[in-house]
């Protein structure tokens, strides 16, 4: 019994340490308060991203969003394999699980897996650029309506991502010069 009590106390102590350290790691990623999906729909160019396995070796990446009849959003992500020049594309869908959080979408390319797609900064006036990330901060994309943006805007957006605890020192600028 004595051994069990000591193990229980140690387990409880370790659990408290883990819970405390996890809760202090990152603040919640605040998303934009509103998104007009009709204005958001269309083609976006990937200006920069954090490295990820599913886009490794891809350049000239784009994301195209459309409105579906069922109220969800169609997603087509396209890129060009840098080494071979072959086009790579994946189709999925996105939706807003909670209408009170319109900047927090779920995106799904393979059932049953869906991931958080958090719009945390958006050019609300013209929908010309956006910062999208995951709540874990593992994924980050800087998207724009044009294949290039000016350096001043790029630095401003990177700074916003930095303030939101993304590892911007690892950002990859995406080539957009494919024919």
C-alpha positions as MATLAB code, in Angstrom:
seq = 'XXXXXXXXXXXXXXXXXXXXXXXXXXXXXXXXXXXXXXXXXXXXXXXXXXXXXXXXXXXXXXXXXXXXXXXXXXXXXXXXXXXXXXXXXXXXXXXXXXXXXXXXXXXXXXXXXXXXXXXXXXXXXXXXXXXXXXXXXXXXXXXXXXXXXXXXXXXXXXXXXXXXXXXXXXXXXXXXXXX';
ca = [
       0.000    0.000    0.000;
       2.838    2.361    0.876;
       4.473    1.709   -2.516;
       1.157    2.385   -4.295;
       0.702    5.707   -2.472;
       4.254    6.799   -3.384;
       3.694    5.856   -7.048;
       0.343    7.650   -7.090;
       1.881   10.845   -5.659;
       4.766   10.699   -8.126;
       2.391   10.098  -11.030;
       0.199   12.991   -9.939;
       3.236   15.252   -9.562;
       4.535   14.330  -13.042;
       1.080   14.835  -14.563;
       0.837   18.304  -12.995;
       4.263   19.268  -14.355;
       3.301   18.107  -17.847;
      -0.065   19.897  -17.774;
       1.474   23.101  -16.463;
       4.241   23.158  -19.039;
       1.838   22.371  -21.898;
      -0.580   25.114  -20.925;
       2.175   27.725  -20.914;
       3.658   26.853  -24.293;
       1.482   28.864  -26.669;
      -1.360   31.278  -26.580;
      -4.457   30.611  -28.657;
      -4.101   31.726  -32.271;
      -6.592   34.568  -32.657;
      -8.369   34.542  -35.992;
     -10.051   37.285  -37.981;
     -13.577   38.116  -36.769;
     -15.172   37.810  -40.199;
     -14.527   36.308  -43.616;
     -16.617   36.925  -46.719;
     -16.225   33.532  -48.404;
     -17.454   34.929  -51.736;
     -14.626   37.492  -51.681;
     -12.141   34.896  -50.392;
     -12.974   32.467  -53.211;
     -10.672   32.383  -56.218;
      -6.979   31.848  -56.824;
      -4.272   32.633  -54.265;
      -0.517   32.396  -54.866;
       1.716   30.960  -52.175;
       4.311   33.631  -51.442;
       5.942   31.872  -48.487;
       5.400   28.871  -46.233;
       6.895   26.987  -43.357;
       8.497   23.734  -44.541;
       6.146   20.768  -44.623;
       6.315   17.248  -46.003;
       3.408   17.497  -48.447;
       4.849   20.496  -50.336;
       8.486   19.428  -50.285;
      10.138   20.281  -53.602;
       7.121   22.198  -54.930;
       7.291   25.647  -56.528;
       4.664   27.829  -58.204;
       2.123   26.748  -55.601;
      -1.426   28.046  -55.682;
      -4.620   27.465  -53.749;
      -7.968   27.903  -55.419;
     -11.138   28.161  -53.360;
     -14.711   27.972  -54.611;
     -18.222   27.823  -53.234;
     -19.922   24.435  -53.270;
     -23.666   23.825  -53.465;
     -23.617   22.167  -50.029;
     -22.287   25.366  -48.425;
     -18.741   24.064  -48.054;
     -15.688   25.382  -49.857;
     -13.864   23.536  -52.622;
     -10.076   23.553  -52.346;
      -7.589   22.802  -55.116;
      -3.914   23.073  -54.167;
      -1.486   22.936  -57.079;
       2.283   23.070  -57.359;
       5.056   22.171  -59.759;
       7.682   19.603  -58.809;
      10.902   21.569  -59.061;
      13.030   18.650  -60.262;
      10.698   17.189  -62.912;
       8.473   20.125  -63.842;
       5.384   17.930  -63.348;
       2.248   19.483  -61.944;
       1.040   18.092  -58.626;
      -2.500   18.781  -57.456;
      -4.740   17.780  -54.569;
      -8.460   18.469  -54.168;
     -10.287   18.854  -50.883;
     -12.963   20.748  -49.070;
     -13.149   23.245  -46.240;
     -15.888   24.425  -43.917;
     -16.518   26.679  -40.943;
     -17.410   24.383  -38.016;
     -18.548   27.245  -35.779;
     -20.274   30.283  -37.357;
     -19.171   32.310  -34.320;
     -15.528   31.702  -35.367;
     -15.582   32.382  -39.142;
     -11.781   32.604  -39.371;
     -11.346   29.060  -38.021;
     -11.934   26.627  -40.807;
     -11.368   22.922  -41.151;
      -9.793   21.613  -44.335;
      -9.915   18.019  -45.472;
      -8.045   16.338  -48.304;
      -8.343   12.734  -47.123;
     -11.268   11.405  -45.124;
     -11.472   11.153  -42.141;
      -8.619   13.582  -41.422;
      -9.288   17.324  -41.187;
      -6.915   20.051  -40.062;
      -7.290   23.542  -38.680;
      -7.020   26.318  -41.266;
      -6.850   29.523  -39.237;
      -7.073   32.855  -41.030;
      -5.306   35.122  -38.560;
      -4.576   38.145  -40.764;
      -6.487   39.259  -43.855;
      -6.588   42.309  -46.085;
     -10.238   42.901  -45.149;
     -10.746   45.719  -47.644;
      -9.604   44.071  -50.886;
      -8.784   40.441  -49.984;
      -5.357   40.759  -51.656;
      -3.223   38.963  -49.027;
      -3.758   36.632  -46.103;
      -1.844   34.785  -43.380;
      -3.106   31.281  -42.687;
      -1.733   28.945  -40.062;
      -2.463   25.999  -37.856;
      -3.195   26.417  -34.148;
      -0.048   24.369  -33.375;
       2.057   26.917  -35.344;
       3.559   24.018  -37.322;
       2.025   25.257  -40.589;
       2.015   28.781  -42.003;
       1.215   30.177  -45.422;
       1.462   33.709  -46.726;
      -0.892   33.913  -49.705;
      -1.613   36.730  -52.151;
      -3.792   37.310  -55.196;
      -0.698   38.099  -57.262;
       2.406   35.928  -57.661;
       4.555   38.646  -56.054;
       4.148   41.221  -53.308;
       6.397   44.134  -52.469;
       9.168   43.686  -49.909;
       7.675   46.132  -47.412;
       4.368   44.241  -47.279;
       6.230   40.924  -47.088;
       8.246   42.119  -44.061;
       5.076   43.444  -42.371;
       3.308   40.104  -42.823;
       6.319   38.159  -41.574;
       6.402   40.362  -38.484;
       2.695   39.692  -37.841;
       3.398   35.953  -38.102;
       6.373   36.323  -35.726;
       4.189   38.112  -33.169;
       1.781   35.170  -33.446;
       4.583   32.789  -32.431;
       5.369   31.235  -35.828;
       8.974   30.201  -36.560;
       9.379   32.734  -39.366;
      13.148   32.203  -39.502;
      12.302   28.920  -41.289;
      10.051   30.506  -43.931;
      10.552   29.370  -47.503;
       9.880   31.978  -50.196;
       8.045   30.165  -52.956;
       9.154   30.646  -56.561;
       6.303   31.750  -58.803;
       8.112   31.889  -62.155;
       6.788   28.722  -63.831;
       5.312   28.907  -67.310;
];
